[in-house]
Coordinates of C-alpha atoms in Angstrom, one line a residue:
X1 CA 57.6 0.1 41.1
X2 CA 57.8 -2.8 43.2
X3 CA 59.8 -4.6 46.9
X4 CA 60.2 -7.6 47.9
X5 CA 61.1 -7.1 51.7
X6 CA 64.6 -9.2 51.1
X7 CA 65.9 -7.0 48.5
X8 CA 66.2 -2.9 47.4
X9 CA 63.6 -1.6 45.2
X10 CA 62.5 -1.6 41.2
X11 CA 62.0 1.4 39.0
X12 CA 60.8 2.8 35.9
X13 CA 60.9 -0.2 34.1
X14 CA 60.4 0.6 30.2
X15 CA 61.4 1.4 27.4
X16 CA 60.6 -3.1 26.7
X17 CA 61.0 -5.3 23.1
X18 CA 59.6 -8.7 23.2
X19 CA 61.2 -11.1 21.2
X20 CA 60.7 -14.7 20.2
X21 CA 63.3 -16.8 19.6
X22 CA 64.0 -19.6 17.9
X23 CA 62.7 -22.2 20.1
X24 CA 59.8 -20.3 20.5
X25 CA 60.0 -18.2 24.4
X26 CA 59.0 -14.7 24.2
X27 CA 61.5 -12.5 26.1
X28 CA 60.8 -9.0 27.2
X29 CA 64.1 -6.4 26.8
X30 CA 63.7 -3.8 29.6
X31 CA 65.3 -1.3 31.6
X32 CA 65.0 -0.3 35.5
X33 CA 66.0 1.3 38.3
X34 CA 67.7 0.2 41.0
X35 CA 66.5 1.7 44.3
X36 CA 70.1 3.3 46.2
X37 CA 69.9 4.3 49.7
X38 CA 67.2 5.1 51.8
X39 CA 65.4 8.4 50.3
X40 CA 63.8 6.1 47.7
X41 CA 65.7 7.5 45.1
X42 CA 66.1 5.2 42.5
X43 CA 69.5 5.1 40.4
X44 CA 70.8 4.4 36.8
X45 CA 69.4 2.4 34.1
X46 CA 70.2 -1.0 34.3
X47 CA 69.4 -3.3 31.7
X48 CA 67.6 -6.9 32.4
X49 CA 66.3 -10.2 30.4
X50 CA 62.7 -11.1 31.7
X51 CA 60.7 -14.9 29.9
X52 CA 57.3 -13.5 28.9
X53 CA 54.6 -16.4 29.4
X54 CA 50.4 -16.5 28.2
X55 CA 48.0 -18.0 30.5
X56 CA 44.8 -19.8 30.4
X57 CA 42.9 -16.7 28.4
X58 CA 45.8 -15.8 26.5
X59 CA 47.2 -12.8 28.3
X60 CA 50.8 -11.8 28.3
X61 CA 52.6 -12.5 32.2
X62 CA 56.1 -11.9 32.5
X63 CA 58.4 -13.6 35.3
X64 CA 59.4 -11.4 38.1
X65 CA 63.1 -12.9 37.6
X66 CA 65.8 -11.9 35.0
X67 CA 65.9 -14.8 32.9
X68 CA 68.5 -17.5 33.0
X69 CA 67.8 -19.9 30.6
X70 CA 64.8 -22.0 33.2
X71 CA 63.1 -24.0 31.4
X72 CA 59.1 -24.0 31.7
X73 CA 56.7 -26.8 32.1
X74 CA 54.8 -29.5 34.3
X75 CA 54.2 -28.1 37.9
X76 CA 53.0 -30.5 40.3
X77 CA 51.4 -28.7 43.3
X78 CA 53.3 -29.7 45.9
X79 CA 55.9 -27.6 44.1
X80 CA 53.8 -25.0 44.9
X81 CA 52.6 -25.3 48.6
X82 CA 54.4 -23.1 50.7
X83 CA 56.0 -19.7 52.0
X84 CA 55.8 -16.7 48.9
X85 CA 56.1 -12.9 49.0
X86 CA 53.3 -11.4 47.0
X87 CA 54.0 -8.2 45.5
X88 CA 50.6 -6.4 44.0
X89 CA 51.6 -4.3 41.4
X90 CA 50.0 -0.9 41.2
X91 CA 49.8 2.1 38.3
X92 CA 51.0 4.7 41.7
X93 CA 54.3 5.6 41.1
X94 CA 55.3 8.5 42.8
X95 CA 57.9 11.6 42.0
X96 CA 61.6 10.8 41.7
X97 CA 61.8 12.3 45.7
X98 CA 59.5 10.2 46.6
X99 CA 58.7 7.3 45.2
X100 CA 55.8 4.6 45.7
X101 CA 56.5 1.3 46.3
X102 CA 54.3 -1.6 45.6
X103 CA 55.7 -4.3 48.9
X104 CA 55.6 -7.8 49.4
X105 CA 53.3 -9.3 51.8
X106 CA 54.0 -12.6 53.1
X107 CA 52.0 -15.2 52.3
X108 CA 51.5 -18.7 52.1
X109 CA 49.8 -21.9 50.3
X110 CA 48.6 -24.7 52.0
X111 CA 48.4 -28.1 50.7
X112 CA 44.3 -27.9 50.8
X113 CA 44.1 -25.0 48.5
X114 CA 44.0 -21.7 51.0
X115 CA 46.3 -18.8 50.9
X116 CA 47.0 -17.1 54.1
X117 CA 49.0 -14.9 55.7
X118 CA 49.6 -15.8 58.9
X119 CA 47.1 -17.8 60.5
X120 CA 44.2 -15.7 58.3
X121 CA 42.8 -17.5 55.1
X122 CA 42.8 -14.6 52.5
X123 CA 41.9 -16.6 49.5
X124 CA 42.2 -20.1 47.1
X125 CA 44.7 -21.0 45.4
X126 CA 44.6 -23.5 42.1
X127 CA 46.7 -25.6 40.0
X128 CA 45.2 -26.3 36.0
X129 CA 46.2 -28.3 33.4
X130 CA 50.1 -28.4 34.5
X131 CA 51.3 -25.2 35.1
X132 CA 48.2 -22.5 34.7
X133 CA 47.7 -20.8 38.1
X134 CA 44.9 -19.5 39.6
X135 CA 45.1 -17.0 42.8
X136 CA 41.9 -15.4 44.2
X137 CA 43.1 -12.8 47.0
X138 CA 40.7 -10.5 48.5
X139 CA 38.3 -11.8 46.3
X140 CA 40.4 -10.6 42.9
X141 CA 41.4 -13.3 40.5
X142 CA 44.3 -13.3 39.4
X143 CA 45.1 -15.9 36.5
X144 CA 48.8 -17.2 34.9
X145 CA 51.7 -19.7 35.4
X146 CA 54.3 -21.2 37.6
X147 CA 57.1 -22.0 36.6
X148 CA 60.5 -23.1 38.5
X149 CA 63.0 -19.5 39.0
X150 CA 66.4 -18.5 39.7
X151 CA 65.5 -16.1 42.7
X152 CA 67.4 -12.5 41.4
X153 CA 66.5 -10.5 44.8
X154 CA 67.8 -13.1 47.2
X155 CA 70.9 -14.4 46.8
X156 CA 70.6 -16.0 43.3
X157 CA 68.6 -19.0 44.7
X158 CA 66.4 -21.5 43.0
X159 CA 62.7 -20.6 43.6
X160 CA 59.5 -21.5 41.7
X161 CA 57.6 -18.2 40.9
X162 CA 54.5 -17.3 40.0
X163 CA 52.8 -14.2 37.5
X164 CA 49.7 -13.7 37.1
X165 CA 46.6 -10.7 36.0
X166 CA 43.2 -10.0 37.1
X167 CA 40.7 -9.3 35.0
X168 CA 41.0 -5.6 35.9
X169 CA 44.6 -5.9 34.2
X170 CA 46.2 -5.7 38.0
X171 CA 49.4 -7.6 37.8
X172 CA 50.6 -10.1 41.0
X173 CA 54.5 -11.9 41.5
X174 CA 55.2 -14.3 43.7
X175 CA 58.3 -16.0 45.2
X176 CA 58.8 -18.8 47.0
X177 CA 61.0 -18.2 50.1

């Protein structure tokens, strides 16, 4: 269960299938429940499709955005500098009556490779080999990819996103503000 600060929460992502299309793209088809009201109880299931990538170690990482035909390819460092909302996923879910949400936090990726929370340095980031990204936050390293996308949570606008995973299996999703 997760929630970006500018959006409703999404819970119970599941019953997924992975397909490879005729162009070699991997897609994940799944359902999720959207948060309804202020009490944290989520509503009915909705169908989503997100693109699946593989980090430099071969681990799958899924885009935080619904797939809308975006092209995966070379990213420049200057494309990735700026403000992000980052969700660190957890295994905690709570109950239907009391859903626990992994809440996003605001970070800034600086041109000199720092990850800042306000004026506090929280880690580093590096772009490697055209689109592979390595982000270290609070001494935990996440390896993934950077990809342009269509921010489905915030009035459907174009934004770069980062999807990555740590050695212990914790996922990081970041969407540029």
